[in-house]
CSV table of C-alpha atoms in Angstrom, one decimal:
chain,number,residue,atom,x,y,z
A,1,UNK,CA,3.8,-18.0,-7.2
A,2,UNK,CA,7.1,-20.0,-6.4
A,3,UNK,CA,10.4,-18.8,-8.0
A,4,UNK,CA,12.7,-21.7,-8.6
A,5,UNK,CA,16.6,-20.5,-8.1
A,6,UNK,CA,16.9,-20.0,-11.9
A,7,UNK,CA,13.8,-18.0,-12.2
A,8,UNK,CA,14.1,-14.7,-11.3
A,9,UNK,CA,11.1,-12.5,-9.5
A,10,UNK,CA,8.8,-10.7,-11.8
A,11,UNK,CA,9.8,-7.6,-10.6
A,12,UNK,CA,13.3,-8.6,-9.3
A,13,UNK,CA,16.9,-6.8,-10.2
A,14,UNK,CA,19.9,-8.5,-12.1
A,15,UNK,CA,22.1,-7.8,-9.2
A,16,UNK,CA,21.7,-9.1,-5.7
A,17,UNK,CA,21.9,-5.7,-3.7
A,18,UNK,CA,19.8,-6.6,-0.6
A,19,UNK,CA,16.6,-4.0,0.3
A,20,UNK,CA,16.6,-2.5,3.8
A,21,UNK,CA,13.8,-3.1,6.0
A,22,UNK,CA,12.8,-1.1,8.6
A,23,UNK,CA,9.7,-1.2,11.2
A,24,UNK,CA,8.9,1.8,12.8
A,25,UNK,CA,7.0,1.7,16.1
A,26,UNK,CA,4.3,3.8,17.8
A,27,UNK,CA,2.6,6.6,15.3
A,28,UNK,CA,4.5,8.4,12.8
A,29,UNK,CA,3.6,11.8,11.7
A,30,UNK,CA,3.2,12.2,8.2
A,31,UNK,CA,5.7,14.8,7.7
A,32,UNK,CA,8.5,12.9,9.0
A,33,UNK,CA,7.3,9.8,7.1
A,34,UNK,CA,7.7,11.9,4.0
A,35,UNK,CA,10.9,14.4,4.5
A,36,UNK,CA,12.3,10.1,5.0
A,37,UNK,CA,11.1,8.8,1.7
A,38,UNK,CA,12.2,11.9,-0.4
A,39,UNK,CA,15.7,12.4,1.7
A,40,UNK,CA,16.0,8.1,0.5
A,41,UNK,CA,14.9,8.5,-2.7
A,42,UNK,CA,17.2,11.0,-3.9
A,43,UNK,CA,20.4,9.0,-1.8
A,44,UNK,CA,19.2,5.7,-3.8
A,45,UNK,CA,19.0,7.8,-7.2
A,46,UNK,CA,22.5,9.3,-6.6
A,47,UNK,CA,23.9,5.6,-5.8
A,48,UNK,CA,24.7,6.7,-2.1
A,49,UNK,CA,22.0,4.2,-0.2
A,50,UNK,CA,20.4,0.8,-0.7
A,51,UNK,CA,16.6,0.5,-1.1
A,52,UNK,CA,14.5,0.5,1.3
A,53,UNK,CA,11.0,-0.5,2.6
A,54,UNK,CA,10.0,1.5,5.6
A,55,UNK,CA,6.9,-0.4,7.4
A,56,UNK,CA,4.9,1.8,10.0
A,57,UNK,CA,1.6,3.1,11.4
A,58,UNK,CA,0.5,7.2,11.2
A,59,UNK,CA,-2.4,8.4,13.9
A,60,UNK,CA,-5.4,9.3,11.6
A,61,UNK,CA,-5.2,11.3,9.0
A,62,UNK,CA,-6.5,11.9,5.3
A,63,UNK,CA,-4.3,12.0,2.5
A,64,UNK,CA,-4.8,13.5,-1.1
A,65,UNK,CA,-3.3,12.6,-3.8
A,66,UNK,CA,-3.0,14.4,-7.1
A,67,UNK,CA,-6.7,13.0,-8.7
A,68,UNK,CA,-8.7,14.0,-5.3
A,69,UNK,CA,-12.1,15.5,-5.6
A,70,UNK,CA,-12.6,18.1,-3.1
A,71,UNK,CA,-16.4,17.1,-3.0
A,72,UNK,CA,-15.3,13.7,-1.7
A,73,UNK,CA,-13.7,15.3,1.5
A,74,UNK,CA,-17.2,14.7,2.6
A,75,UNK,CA,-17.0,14.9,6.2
A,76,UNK,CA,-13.1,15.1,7.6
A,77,UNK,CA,-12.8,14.0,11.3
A,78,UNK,CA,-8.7,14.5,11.2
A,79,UNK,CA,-6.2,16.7,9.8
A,80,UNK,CA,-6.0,16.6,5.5
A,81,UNK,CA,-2.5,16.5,4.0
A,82,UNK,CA,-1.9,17.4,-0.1
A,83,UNK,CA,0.4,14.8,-1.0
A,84,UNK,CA,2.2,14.2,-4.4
A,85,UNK,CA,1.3,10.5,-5.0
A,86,UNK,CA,-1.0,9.3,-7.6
A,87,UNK,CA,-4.4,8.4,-6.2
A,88,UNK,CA,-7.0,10.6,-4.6
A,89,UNK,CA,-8.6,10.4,-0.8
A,90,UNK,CA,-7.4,7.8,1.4
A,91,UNK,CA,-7.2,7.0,5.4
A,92,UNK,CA,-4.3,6.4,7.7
A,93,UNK,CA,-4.4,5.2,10.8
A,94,UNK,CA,-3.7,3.0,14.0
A,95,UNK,CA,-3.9,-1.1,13.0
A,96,UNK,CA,-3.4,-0.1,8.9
A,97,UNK,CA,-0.1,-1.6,8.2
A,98,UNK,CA,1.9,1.1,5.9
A,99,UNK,CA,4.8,0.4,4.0
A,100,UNK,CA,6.4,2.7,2.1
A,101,UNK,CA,8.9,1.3,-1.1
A,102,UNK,CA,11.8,3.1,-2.1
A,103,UNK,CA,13.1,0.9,-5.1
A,104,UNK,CA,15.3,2.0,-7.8
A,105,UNK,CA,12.9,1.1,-11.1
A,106,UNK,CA,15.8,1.4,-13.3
A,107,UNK,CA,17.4,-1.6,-12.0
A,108,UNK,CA,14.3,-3.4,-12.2
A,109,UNK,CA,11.4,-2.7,-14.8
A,110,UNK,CA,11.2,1.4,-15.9
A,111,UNK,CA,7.5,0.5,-16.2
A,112,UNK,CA,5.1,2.3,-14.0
A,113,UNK,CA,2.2,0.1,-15.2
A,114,UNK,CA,4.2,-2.0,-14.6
A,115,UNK,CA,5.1,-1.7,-11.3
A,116,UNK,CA,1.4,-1.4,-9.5
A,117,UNK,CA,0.7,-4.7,-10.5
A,118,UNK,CA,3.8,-5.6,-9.0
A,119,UNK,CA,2.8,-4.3,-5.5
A,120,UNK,CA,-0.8,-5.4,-6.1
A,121,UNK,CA,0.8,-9.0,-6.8
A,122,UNK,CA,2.5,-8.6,-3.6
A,123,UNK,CA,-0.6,-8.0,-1.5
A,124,UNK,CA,-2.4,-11.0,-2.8
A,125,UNK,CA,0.6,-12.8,-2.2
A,126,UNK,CA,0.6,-11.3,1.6
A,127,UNK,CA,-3.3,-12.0,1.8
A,128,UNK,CA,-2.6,-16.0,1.0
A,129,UNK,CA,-0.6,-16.3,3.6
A,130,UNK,CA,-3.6,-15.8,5.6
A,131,UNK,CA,-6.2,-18.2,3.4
A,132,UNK,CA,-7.2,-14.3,1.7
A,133,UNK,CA,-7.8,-14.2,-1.8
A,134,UNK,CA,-7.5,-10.8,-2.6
A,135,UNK,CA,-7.7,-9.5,-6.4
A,136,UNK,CA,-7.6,-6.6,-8.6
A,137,UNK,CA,-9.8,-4.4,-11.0
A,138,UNK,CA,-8.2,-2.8,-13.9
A,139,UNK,CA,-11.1,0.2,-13.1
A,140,UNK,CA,-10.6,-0.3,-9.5
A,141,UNK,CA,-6.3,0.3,-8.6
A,142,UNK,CA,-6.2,-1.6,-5.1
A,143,UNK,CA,-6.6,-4.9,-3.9
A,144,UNK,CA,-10.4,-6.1,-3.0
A,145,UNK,CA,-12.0,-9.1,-1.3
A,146,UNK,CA,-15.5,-10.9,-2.3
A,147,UNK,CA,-18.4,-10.2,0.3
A,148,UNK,CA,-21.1,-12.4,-0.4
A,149,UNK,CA,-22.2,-11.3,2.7
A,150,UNK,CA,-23.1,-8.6,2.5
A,151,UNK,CA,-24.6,-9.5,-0.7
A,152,UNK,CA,-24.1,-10.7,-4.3
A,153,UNK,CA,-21.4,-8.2,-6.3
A,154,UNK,CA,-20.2,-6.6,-3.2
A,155,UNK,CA,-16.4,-6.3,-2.9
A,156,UNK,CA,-14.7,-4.3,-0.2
A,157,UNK,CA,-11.1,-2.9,-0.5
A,158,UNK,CA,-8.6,-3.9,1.9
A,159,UNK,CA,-5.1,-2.6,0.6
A,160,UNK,CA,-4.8,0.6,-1.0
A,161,UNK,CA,-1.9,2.0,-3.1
A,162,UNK,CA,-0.5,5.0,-3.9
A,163,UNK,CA,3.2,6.0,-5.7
A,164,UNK,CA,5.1,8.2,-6.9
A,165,UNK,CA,8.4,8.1,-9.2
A,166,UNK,CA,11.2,11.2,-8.9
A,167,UNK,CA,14.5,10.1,-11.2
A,168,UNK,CA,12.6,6.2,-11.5
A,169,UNK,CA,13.3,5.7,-7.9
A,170,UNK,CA,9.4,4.9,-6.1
A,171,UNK,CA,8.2,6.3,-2.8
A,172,UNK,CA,4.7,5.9,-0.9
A,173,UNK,CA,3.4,2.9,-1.6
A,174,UNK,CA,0.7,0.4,-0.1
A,175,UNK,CA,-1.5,0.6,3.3
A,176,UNK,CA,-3.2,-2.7,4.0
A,177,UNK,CA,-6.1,-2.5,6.6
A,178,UNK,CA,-4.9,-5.2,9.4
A,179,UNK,CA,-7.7,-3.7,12.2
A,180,UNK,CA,-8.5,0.2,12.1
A,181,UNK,CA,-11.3,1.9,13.0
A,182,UNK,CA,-13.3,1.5,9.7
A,183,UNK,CA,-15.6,4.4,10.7
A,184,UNK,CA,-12.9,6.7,10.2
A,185,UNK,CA,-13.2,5.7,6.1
A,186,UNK,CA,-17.0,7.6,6.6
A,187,UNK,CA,-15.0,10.6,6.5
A,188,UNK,CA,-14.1,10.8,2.7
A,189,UNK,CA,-15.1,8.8,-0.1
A,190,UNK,CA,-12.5,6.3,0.0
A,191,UNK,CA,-10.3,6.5,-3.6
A,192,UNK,CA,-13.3,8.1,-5.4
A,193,UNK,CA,-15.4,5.3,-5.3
A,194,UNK,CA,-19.1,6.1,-4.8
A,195,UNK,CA,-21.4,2.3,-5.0
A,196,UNK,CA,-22.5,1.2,-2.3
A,197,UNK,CA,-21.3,-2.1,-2.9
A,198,UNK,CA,-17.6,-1.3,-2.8
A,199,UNK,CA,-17.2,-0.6,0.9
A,200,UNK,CA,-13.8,-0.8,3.2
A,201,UNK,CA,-12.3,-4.0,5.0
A,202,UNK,CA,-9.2,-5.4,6.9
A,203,UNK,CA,-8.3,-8.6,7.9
A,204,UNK,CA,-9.8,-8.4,11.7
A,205,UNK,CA,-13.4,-8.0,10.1
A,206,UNK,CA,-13.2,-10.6,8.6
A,207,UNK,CA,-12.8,-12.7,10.9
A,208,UNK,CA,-8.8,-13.1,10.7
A,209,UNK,CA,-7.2,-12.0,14.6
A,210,UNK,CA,-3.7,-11.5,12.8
A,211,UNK,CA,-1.8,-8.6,14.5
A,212,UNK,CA,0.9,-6.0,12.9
A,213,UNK,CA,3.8,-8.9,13.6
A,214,UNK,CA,2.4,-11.4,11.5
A,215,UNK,CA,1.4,-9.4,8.8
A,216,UNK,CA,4.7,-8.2,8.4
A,217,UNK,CA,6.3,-11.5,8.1
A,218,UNK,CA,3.7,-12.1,5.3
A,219,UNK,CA,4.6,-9.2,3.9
A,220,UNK,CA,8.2,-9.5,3.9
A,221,UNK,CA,7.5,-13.0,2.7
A,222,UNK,CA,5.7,-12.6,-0.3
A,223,UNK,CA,7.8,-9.2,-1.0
A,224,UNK,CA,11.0,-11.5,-1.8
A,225,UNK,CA,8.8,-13.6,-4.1
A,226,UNK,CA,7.8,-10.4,-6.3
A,227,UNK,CA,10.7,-7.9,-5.9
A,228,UNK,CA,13.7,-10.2,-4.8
């Protein structure tokens, strides 16, 4: 998915504001992760700041969003937070590449549909840059990888999304699996899904020794041929 200079993004702006990236190193507790986001998200709604991705890592944790089933809390090895993005049980943790998106939908596309595709387009686009062909399930929100190795119709998830909107600007976002400790999934029931043929990847297990660096690269690579 190439943009020619007359071609603007799919998910791209009319005005060529700039989005501010910013990497955050070592752990991040949830709670300042999120007292961020909302402080941002009401600056970029009030025109006072620019938007932002924020990309970082949390020590392990358990998130709910507002569709979580309590009896998929099956067995929680770390702390649970309630959280207000769509979604229901998901993992953080050490080697899952987090990035949160703070963009002003108004400027864009006031579409929320609309707008999940557009980070799930992004992932796959990441995920190529790697020889990854991720893709989505209109049943399934997430992007997923084939694993005919594991048998025939098994798909694992590898990039989980979550959002929420407050005045059209987004915060929370995506988590992409670059190498955690996928025993820590065991804990929950990973987005609700139960078969045992949709199970949890990242790129290490499958074979792909790609660290935090370049993954961001990819990410920030494929985000400017999405979002602009």
């Amino acid at each position: 998915m190439v943009n020619s200079p007359l071609t603007p993004p799919p998910f791209g702006r009319a005005d060529a504001n700039p989005v501010e990236w910013l990497v955050w190193d070592g752990l991040t507790p949830y709670e300042t992760s999120l007292a961020f986001m909302e402080a941002r998200a009401a600056a970029i709604a009030a025109g006072e700041a620019s938007e932002c991705v924020l990309l970082l890592e949390h020590p392990p944790l358990y998130t709910a969003g507002t569709s979580a089933n309590p009896a998929d809390l099956v067995n929680p090895q770390f702390p649970v937070i309630e959280t207000g993005r769509g979604g229901q049980y998901t993992y953080h943790g050490p080697g899952q590449r987090v990035a949160y998106v703070m963009l002003d939908l108004k400027a864009r596309k006031p579409d929320v549909r609309a707008f999940v595709e557009a980070l799930e387009a992004w992932v796959m686009e990441a995920l190529a840059a790697f020889n990854l062909r991720g893709f989505t399930d209109p049943a399934r929100v997430g992007v997923w990888v084939k694993r005919p190795d594991k048998g025939e119709g098994y798909e694992d998830k590898i990039a989980a999304i979550g959002i929420r909107l407050r005045k059209w600007v987004s915060f929370h976002g995506i988590s992409l699996n670059v190498e955690p400790d996928l025993a820590h999934f065991g804990g929950i029931v990973p987005c609700g899904i139960k078969e045992q043929r949709y199970g949890v990847t990242s790129l290490v297990d499958l074979g792909l020794p790609v660290g935090m660096h370049e993954t961001d690269l990819a990410l920030k690579a494929a985000f400017t041929k999405v979002f602009g």
